[in-house]
Coordinates of C-alpha atoms and ligand atoms in Angstrom, one line a residue:
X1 CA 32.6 -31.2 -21.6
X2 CA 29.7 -32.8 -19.9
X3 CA 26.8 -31.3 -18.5
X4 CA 27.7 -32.5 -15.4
X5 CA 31.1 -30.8 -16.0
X6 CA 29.6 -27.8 -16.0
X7 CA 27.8 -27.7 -12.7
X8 CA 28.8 -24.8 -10.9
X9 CA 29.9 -24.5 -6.9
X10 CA 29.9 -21.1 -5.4
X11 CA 31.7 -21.2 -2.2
X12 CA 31.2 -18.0 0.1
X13 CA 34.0 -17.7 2.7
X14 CA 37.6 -19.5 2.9
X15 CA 37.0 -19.8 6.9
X16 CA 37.0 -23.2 8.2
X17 CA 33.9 -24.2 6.2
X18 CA 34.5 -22.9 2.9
X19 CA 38.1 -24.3 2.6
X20 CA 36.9 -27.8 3.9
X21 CA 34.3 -27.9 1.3
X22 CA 36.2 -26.4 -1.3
X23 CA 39.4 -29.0 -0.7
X24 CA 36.3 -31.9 -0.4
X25 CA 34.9 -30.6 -4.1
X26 CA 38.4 -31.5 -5.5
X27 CA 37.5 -34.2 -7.5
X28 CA 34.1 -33.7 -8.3
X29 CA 33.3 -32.7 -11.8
X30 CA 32.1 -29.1 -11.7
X31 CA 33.5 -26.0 -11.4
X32 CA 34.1 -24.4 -8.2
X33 CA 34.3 -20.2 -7.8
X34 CA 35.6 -19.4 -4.3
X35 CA 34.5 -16.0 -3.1
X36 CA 36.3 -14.4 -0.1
X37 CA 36.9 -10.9 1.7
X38 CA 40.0 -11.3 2.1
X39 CA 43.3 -12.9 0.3
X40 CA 43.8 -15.0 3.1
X41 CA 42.4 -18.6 5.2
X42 CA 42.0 -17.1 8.7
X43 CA 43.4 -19.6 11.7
X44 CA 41.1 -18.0 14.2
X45 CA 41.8 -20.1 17.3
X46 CA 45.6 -18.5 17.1
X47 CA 44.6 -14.9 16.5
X48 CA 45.2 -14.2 20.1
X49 CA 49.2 -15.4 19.5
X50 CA 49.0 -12.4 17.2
X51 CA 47.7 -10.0 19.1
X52 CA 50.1 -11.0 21.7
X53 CA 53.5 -10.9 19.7
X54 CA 53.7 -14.8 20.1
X55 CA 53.4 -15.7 16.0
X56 CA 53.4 -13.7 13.1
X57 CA 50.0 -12.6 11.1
X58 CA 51.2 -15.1 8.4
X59 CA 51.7 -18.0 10.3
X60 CA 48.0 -17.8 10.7
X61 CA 46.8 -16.6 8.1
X62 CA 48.1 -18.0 4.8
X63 CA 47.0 -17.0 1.2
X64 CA 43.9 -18.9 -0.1
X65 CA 45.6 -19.1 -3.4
X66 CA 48.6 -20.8 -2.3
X67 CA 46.6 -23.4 -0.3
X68 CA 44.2 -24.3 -3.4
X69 CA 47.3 -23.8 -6.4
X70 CA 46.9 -27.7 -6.9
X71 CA 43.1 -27.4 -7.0
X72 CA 42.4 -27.1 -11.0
X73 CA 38.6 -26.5 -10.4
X74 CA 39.1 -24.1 -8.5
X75 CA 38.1 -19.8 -9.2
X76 CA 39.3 -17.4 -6.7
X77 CA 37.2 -13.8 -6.7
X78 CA 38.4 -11.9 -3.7
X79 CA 35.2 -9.3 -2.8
X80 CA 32.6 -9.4 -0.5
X81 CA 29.2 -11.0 -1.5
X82 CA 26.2 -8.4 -0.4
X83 CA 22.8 -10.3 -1.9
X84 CA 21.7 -13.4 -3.4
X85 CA 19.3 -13.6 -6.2
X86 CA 17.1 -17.1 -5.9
X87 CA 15.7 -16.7 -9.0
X88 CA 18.3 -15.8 -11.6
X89 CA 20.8 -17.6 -9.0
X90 CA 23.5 -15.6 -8.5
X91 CA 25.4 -13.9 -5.7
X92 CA 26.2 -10.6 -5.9
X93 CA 29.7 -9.2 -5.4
X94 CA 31.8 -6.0 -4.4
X95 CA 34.5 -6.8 -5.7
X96 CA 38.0 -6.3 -4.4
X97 CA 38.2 -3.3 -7.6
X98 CA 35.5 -1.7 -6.3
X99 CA 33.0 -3.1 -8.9
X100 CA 30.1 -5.0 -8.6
X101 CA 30.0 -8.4 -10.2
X102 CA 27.1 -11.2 -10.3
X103 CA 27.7 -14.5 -10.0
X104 CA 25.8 -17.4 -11.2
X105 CA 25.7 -20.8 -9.3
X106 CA 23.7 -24.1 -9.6
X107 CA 24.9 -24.9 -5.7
X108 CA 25.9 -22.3 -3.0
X109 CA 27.7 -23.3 0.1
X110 CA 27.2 -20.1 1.8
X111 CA 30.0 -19.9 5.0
X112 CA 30.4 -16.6 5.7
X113 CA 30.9 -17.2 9.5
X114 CA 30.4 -14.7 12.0
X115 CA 31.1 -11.3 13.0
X116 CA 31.6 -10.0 16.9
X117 CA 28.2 -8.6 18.6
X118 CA 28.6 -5.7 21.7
X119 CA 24.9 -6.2 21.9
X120 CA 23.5 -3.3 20.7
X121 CA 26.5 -1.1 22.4
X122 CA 28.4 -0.8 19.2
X123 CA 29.8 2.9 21.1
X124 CA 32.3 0.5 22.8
X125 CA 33.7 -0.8 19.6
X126 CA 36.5 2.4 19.6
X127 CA 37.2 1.6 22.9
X128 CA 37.2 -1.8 23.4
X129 CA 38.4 -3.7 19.9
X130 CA 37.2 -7.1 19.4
X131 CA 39.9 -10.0 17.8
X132 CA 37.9 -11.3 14.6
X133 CA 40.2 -10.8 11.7
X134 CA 44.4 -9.8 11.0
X135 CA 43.5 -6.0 11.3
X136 CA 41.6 -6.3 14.8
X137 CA 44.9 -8.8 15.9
X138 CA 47.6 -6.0 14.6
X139 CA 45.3 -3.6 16.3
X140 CA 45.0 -5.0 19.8
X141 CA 49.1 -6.0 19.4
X142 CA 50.0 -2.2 18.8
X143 CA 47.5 -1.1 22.0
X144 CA 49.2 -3.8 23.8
X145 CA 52.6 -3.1 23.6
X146 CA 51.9 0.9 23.6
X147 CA 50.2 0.5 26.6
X148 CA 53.7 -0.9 28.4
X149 CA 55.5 2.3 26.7
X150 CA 53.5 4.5 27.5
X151 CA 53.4 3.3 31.3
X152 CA 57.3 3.9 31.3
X153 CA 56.8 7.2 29.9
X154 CA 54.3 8.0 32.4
X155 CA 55.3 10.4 35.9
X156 CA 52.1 10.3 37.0
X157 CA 51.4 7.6 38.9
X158 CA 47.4 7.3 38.5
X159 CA 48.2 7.4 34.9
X160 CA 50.8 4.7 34.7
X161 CA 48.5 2.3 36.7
X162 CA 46.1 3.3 33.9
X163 CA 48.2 2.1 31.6
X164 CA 49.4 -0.4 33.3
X165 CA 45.7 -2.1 33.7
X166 CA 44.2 -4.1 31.0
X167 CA 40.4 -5.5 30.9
X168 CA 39.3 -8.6 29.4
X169 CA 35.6 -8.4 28.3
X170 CA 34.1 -11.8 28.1
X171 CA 35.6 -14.7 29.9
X172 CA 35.1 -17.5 27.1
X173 CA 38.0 -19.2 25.5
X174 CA 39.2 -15.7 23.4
X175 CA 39.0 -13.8 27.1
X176 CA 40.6 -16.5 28.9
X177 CA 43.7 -17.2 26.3
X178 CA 44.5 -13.0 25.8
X179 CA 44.1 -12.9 29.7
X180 CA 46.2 -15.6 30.6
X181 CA 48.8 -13.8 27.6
X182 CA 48.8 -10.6 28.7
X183 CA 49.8 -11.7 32.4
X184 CA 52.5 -13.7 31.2
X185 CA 54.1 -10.5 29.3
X186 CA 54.0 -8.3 32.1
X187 CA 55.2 -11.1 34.6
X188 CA 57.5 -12.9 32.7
X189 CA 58.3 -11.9 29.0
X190 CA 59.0 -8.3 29.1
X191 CA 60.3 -9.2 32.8
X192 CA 63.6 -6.7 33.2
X193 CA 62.5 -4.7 30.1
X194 CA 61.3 -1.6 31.6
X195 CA 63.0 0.7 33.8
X196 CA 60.8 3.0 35.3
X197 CA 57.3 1.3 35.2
X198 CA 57.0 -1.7 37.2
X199 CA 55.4 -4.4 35.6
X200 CA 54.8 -6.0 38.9
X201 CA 51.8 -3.7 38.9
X202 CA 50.1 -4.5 35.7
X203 CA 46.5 -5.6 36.5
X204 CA 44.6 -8.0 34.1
X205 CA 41.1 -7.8 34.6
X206 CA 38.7 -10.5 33.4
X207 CA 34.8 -9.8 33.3
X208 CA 32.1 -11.8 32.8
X209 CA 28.4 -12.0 33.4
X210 CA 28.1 -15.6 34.3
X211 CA 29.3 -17.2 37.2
X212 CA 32.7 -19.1 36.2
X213 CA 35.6 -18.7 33.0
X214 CA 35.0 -21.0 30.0
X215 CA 31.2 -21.3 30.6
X216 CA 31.0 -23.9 28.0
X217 CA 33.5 -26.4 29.1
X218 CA 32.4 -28.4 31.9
X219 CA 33.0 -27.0 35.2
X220 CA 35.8 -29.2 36.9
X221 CA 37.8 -27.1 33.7
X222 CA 36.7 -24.0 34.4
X223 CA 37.7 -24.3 37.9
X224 CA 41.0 -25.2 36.9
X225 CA 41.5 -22.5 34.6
X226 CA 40.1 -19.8 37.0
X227 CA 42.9 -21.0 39.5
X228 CA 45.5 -21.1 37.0
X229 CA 44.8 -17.5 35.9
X230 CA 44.4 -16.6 39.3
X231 CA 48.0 -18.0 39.9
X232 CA 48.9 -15.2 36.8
X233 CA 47.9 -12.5 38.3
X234 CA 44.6 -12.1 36.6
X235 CA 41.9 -11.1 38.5
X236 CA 38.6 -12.4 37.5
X237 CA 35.0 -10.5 37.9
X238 CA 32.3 -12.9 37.5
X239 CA 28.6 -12.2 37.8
X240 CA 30.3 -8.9 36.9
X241 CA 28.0 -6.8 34.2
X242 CA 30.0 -4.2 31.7
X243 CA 27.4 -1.3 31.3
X244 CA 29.4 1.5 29.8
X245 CA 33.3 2.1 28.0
X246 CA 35.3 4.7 27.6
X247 CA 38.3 5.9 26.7
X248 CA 39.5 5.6 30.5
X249 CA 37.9 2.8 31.7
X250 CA 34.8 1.1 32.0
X251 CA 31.7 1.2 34.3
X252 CA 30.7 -2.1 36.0
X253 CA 28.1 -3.2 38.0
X254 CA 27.2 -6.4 40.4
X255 CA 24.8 -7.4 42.7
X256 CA 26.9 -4.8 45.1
X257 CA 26.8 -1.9 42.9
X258 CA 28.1 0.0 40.2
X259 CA 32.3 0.2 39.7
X260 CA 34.7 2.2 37.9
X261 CA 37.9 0.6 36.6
X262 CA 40.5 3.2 34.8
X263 CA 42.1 1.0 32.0
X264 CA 43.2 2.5 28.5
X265 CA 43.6 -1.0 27.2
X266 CA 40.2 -2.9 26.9
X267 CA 39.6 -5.8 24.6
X268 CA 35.8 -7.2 23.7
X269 CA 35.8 -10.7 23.7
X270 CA 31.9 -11.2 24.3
X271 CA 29.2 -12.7 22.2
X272 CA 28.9 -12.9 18.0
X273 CA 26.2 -12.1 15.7
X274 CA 25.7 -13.3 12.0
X275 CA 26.9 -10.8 9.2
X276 CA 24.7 -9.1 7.6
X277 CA 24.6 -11.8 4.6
X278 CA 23.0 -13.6 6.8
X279 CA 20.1 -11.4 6.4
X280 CA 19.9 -11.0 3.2
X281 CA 19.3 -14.2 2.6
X282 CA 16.8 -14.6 5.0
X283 CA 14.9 -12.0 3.0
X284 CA 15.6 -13.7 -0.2
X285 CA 14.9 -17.5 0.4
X286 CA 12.3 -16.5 3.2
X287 CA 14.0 -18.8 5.9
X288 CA 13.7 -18.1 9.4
X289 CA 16.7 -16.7 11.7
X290 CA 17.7 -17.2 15.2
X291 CA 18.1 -14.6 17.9
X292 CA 21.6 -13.9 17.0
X293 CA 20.6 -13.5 13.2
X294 CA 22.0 -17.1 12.0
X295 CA 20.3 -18.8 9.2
X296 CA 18.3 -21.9 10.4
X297 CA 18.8 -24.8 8.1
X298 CA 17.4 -28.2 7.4
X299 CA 18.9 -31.6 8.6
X300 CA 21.2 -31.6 5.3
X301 CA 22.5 -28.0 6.4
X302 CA 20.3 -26.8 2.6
X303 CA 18.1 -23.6 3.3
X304 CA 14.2 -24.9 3.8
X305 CA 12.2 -24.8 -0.3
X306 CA 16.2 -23.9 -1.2
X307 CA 17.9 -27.7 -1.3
X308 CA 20.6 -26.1 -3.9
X309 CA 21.7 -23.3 -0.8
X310 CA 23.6 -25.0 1.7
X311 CA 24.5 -22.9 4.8
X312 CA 27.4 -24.2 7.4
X313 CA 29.6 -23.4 10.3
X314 CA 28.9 -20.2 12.3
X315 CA 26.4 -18.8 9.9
X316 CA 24.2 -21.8 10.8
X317 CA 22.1 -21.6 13.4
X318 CA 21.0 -24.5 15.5
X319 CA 22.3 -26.3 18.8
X320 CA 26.2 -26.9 17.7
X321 CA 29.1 -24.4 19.3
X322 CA 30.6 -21.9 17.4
X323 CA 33.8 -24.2 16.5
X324 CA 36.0 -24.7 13.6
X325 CA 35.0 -28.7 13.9
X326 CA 32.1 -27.7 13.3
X327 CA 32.4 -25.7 10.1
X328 CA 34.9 -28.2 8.9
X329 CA 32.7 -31.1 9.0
X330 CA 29.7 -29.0 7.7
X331 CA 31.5 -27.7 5.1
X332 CA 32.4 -31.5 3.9
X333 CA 29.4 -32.3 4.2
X334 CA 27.8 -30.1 2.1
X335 CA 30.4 -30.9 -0.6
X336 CA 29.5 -34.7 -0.5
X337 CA 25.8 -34.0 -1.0
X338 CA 26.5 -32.1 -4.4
X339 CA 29.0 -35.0 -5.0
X340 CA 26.5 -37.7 -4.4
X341 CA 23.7 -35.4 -6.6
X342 CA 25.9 -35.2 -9.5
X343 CA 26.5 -38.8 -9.4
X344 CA 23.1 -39.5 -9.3
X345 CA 23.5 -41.1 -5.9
X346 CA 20.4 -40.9 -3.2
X347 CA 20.8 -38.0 -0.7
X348 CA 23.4 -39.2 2.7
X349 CA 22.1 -39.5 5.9
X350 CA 21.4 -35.9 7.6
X351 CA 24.2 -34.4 8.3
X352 CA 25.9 -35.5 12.4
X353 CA 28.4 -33.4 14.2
X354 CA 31.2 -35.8 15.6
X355 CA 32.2 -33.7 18.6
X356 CA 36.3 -34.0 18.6
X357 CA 36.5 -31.9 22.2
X358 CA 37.3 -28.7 22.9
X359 CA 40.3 -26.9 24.2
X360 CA 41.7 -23.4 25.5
X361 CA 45.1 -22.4 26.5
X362 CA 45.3 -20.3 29.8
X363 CA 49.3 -19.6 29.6
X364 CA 52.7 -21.4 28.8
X365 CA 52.6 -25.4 29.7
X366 CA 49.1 -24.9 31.0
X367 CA 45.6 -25.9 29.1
X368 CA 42.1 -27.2 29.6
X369 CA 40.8 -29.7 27.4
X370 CA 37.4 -31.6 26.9
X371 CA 37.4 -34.3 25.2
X372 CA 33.9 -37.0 25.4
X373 CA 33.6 -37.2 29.3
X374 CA 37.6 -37.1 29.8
X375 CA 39.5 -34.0 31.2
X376 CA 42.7 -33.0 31.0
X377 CA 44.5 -29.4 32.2
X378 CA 48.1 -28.4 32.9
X379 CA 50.8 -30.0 30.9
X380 CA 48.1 -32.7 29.4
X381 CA 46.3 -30.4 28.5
X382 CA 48.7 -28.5 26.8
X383 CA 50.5 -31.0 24.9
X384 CA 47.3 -31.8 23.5
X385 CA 46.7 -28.4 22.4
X386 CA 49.4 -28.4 21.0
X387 CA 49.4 -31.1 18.8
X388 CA 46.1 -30.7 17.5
X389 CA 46.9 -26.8 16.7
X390 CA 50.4 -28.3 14.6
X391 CA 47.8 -30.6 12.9
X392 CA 45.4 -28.2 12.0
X393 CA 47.7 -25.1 11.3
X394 CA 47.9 -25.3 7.6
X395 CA 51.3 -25.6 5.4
X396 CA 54.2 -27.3 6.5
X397 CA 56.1 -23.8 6.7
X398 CA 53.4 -22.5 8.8
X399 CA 53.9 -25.4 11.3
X400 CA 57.7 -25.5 11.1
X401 CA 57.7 -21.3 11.9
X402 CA 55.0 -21.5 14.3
X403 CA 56.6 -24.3 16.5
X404 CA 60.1 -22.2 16.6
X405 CA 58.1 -19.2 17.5
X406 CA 56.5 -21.3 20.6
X407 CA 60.1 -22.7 21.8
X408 CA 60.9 -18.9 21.5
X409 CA 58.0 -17.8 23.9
X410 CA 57.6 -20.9 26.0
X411 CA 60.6 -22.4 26.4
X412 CA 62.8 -18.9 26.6
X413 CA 60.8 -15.6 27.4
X414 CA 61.1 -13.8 23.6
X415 CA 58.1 -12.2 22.0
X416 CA 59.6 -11.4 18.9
X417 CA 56.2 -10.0 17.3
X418 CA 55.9 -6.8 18.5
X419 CA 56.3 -4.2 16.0
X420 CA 53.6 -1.2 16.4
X421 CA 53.9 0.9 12.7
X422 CA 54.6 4.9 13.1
X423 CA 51.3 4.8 11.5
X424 CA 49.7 3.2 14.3
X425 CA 51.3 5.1 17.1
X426 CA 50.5 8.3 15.2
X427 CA 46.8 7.2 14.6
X428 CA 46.4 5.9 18.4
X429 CA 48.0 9.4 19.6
X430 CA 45.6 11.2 18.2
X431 CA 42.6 9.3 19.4
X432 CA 44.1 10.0 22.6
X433 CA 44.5 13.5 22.2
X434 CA 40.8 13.2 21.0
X435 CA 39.5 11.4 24.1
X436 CA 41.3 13.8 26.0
X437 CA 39.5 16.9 24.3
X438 CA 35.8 15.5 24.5
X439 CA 36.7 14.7 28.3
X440 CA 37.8 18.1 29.3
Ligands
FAD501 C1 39.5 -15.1 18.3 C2 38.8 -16.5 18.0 C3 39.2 -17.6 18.6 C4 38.6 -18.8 18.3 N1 39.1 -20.0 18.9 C5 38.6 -21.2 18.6 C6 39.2 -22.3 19.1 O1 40.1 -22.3 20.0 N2 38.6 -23.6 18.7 C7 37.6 -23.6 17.9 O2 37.2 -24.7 17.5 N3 37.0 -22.5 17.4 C8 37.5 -21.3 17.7 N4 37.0 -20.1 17.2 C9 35.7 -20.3 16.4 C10 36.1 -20.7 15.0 O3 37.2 -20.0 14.5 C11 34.9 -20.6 14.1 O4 33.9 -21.4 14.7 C12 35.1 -21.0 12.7 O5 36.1 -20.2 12.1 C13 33.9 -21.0 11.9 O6 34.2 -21.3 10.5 P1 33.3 -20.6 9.4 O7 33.8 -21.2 8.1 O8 31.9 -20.7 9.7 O9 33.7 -19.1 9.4 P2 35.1 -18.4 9.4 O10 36.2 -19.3 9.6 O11 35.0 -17.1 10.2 O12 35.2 -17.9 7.8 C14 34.3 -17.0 7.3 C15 35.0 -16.5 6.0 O13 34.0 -15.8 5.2 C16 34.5 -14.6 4.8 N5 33.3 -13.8 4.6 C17 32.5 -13.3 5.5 N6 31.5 -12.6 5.0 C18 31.7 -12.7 3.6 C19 31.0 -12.2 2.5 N7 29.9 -11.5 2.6 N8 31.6 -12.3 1.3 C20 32.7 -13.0 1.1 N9 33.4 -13.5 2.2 C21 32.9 -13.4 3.4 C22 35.5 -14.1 5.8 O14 36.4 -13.3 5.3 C23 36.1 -15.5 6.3 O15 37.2 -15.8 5.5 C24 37.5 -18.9 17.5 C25 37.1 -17.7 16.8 C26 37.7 -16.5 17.1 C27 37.2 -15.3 16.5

């Protein structure tokens, strides 16, 4: 074996950039370790068909081992890295076994992506549960679908209507898409399901800060979307400030005043921070941070003094969205550098972020897309959503099961994901009864 041969890649995260760069490193001659959380390549943008009873965890989330088995240079270490060493280069890991293992690397591709921010509020968390990973999806499914049960166990009416109302925190794409889902299962899925509550009475109540849904489409979008949920049912705060949750509701205030909403179910779907790698490696490669705590990084995505540390996708600070394009073509990037390195090529132009557009669902048949200076939303906009989530989704099973599950929902009214474990029910009954204690 060559020297060359024996260059080693660590990859931190199987999101979006670590898989791209990863898949890109195929045929480069060194060896690659992949170091992930967890055992599976998270489809984020479909999480909310999860938490909605749309597709199965699965369908979005399929093991990282199965997606690289053809990929002979290829480690898998499943564990959490906590530190970096710049010196001795290594990372170190917590290992899924609960030991600690180091690491070494000659190039690190760090993509750790992002974790969800209450801004300092992180009370709210037990109360209103953000959608960042499979356990926050099967989470926010199980409070879902209780909260309908319980509303038809309920006598009391105040306490059905509590039930019965839902709040969406945060009225980007994630706030939009569980709104827009939520309405359609009380007003058209579970339609005739339920005996004794009426579902006519859910209310799904959006909040937001700013002054429109989707802030960072353009606004022609947003102002379709925000009369298409409106056609839902979904009633939409903005220039609406969340300053306190609970277990009953939460507090709100505008320019009016201060209001109280009653609503067991509340779901965070505002603002992310950096993990706390990110820090870490701030302090260990001395490069600067942004507000949010992301990593800022040179024009070829390396860490400033640190060309061998290569940073991408959300962990990166800078002026590019939060995407999965972005990560994507970061993490190729990053891979051809070390390509072009080992083959003693000169360095490739700084990396360039070819924006592909930008799309959210807002219910069945209906979606807002942006794409250059073009706009689409309705059906356009959802047939391109659609095609672009079947080309992305990865694993031909994945795309075969996924597409029968959305002729289930969208064509007929079936939700066939909705299973809440005894567990679950158990655990959230006695948060309840806990709530209800502290309250008294
Ligand atoms: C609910 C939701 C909906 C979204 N919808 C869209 C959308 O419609 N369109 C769009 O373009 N983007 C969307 N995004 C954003 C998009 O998913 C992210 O921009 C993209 O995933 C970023 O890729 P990444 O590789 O940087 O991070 P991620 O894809 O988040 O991957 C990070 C990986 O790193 C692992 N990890 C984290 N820390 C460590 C550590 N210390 N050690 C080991 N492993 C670690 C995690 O387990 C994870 O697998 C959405 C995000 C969310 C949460």
């Amino acid at each position: 074996m060559s020297d060359q041969q024996q260059h080693r890649v660590v990859v931190v995260g199987a999101g979006f950039g670590g898989l791209f760069a990863t898949k890109a490193l195929r045929r480069v001659p060194a060896s690659v370790t992949v170091i992930n959380g967890t055992s599976y390549h998270l489809f984020e943008p479909l999480l909310y068909q999860v938490a909605t009873g749309i597709l199965s965890e699965g369908e979005v989330a399929p093991p990282i081992r199965e997606i690289l088995k053809r990929q002979r240079n290829v480690d898998l270490k499943l564990g959490w890295v906590t530190d970096v060493d710049v010196d001795e280069r290594t990372v170190l890991v917590s290992a899924m076994n609960g030991r600690e293992i180091r690491i070494p690397y000659d190039s690190l591709i760090v993509a750790a992506g992002a974790r969800n921010s209450y801004f300092g509020n992180e009370d709210f968390a037990e109360f209103a549960p953000s959608l960042k990973n499979i356990d926050d999806a099967l989470e926010l499914r199980s409070r879902i679908f209780h909260a309908f049960e319980m509303a038809e166990l309920e006598d009391d009416p105040e306490q059905r209507q509590r039930w019965l109302t839902f709040v969406l925190i945060g009225a980007g794409p994630t706030g939009v898409e569980m709104a827009g889902q939520i309405a359609e299962l009380a007003h058209r899925a579970l339609n005739g399901q339920y005996h004794h509550a009426d579902l006519g009475r859910t209310r799904v109540i959006l909040i937001d800060a700013v002054d429109r849904v989707l802030p960072a489409f353009d606004r022609p979008l947003s102002v379709a979307a925000l009369r298409k949920l409106t056609r839902l049912g979904v009633e939409a705060r903005l220039q609406t400030r969340v300053v306190d949750v609970d277990a009953d509701g939460v507090e709100v205030r505008t320019a009016a005043g201060a209001e109280r909403i009653e609503a067991y179910t509340k779901i965070w779907a505002a603002g992310v921070a950096a993990p706390e790698l990110a820090g870490r490696i701030a302090a260990a490669t001395g490069a600067a941070t942004d507000r949010a705590g992301r990593i800022v990084v040179g024009p070829d995505l390396t860490v400033p003094g640190h060309p061998e540390i290569f940073v991408v996708g959300d962990l990166a600070a800078g002026d590019l969205p939060g995407v999965a394009q972005v990560a994507m073509q970061g993490g190729t990037y990053a891979a051809g550098v070390i390509r072009r390195r080992l083959a003693g090529r000169p360095a490739p132009k700084p990396f360039h972020y070819f924006d592909k557009g930008n799309m959210a669902t807002i219910s069945r048949f209906s979606a807002v897309a942006n794409v250059g200076k073009l706009h689409f939303s309705g059906l356009a906009g959802w047939f391109m959503w659609l095609a672009v989530h079947l080309f992305y989704l990865i694993g031909f099973k994945n795309k075969v099961s996924a597409l029968t599950h959305w002729l289930v929902s969208f064509l007929g009214r079936g939700r066939s994901e909705r299973i809440a474990t005894t567990q679950q029910i158990q655990a959230r009954n006695a948060l309840n009864r806990l709530a209800a204690d502290r309250s008294r």
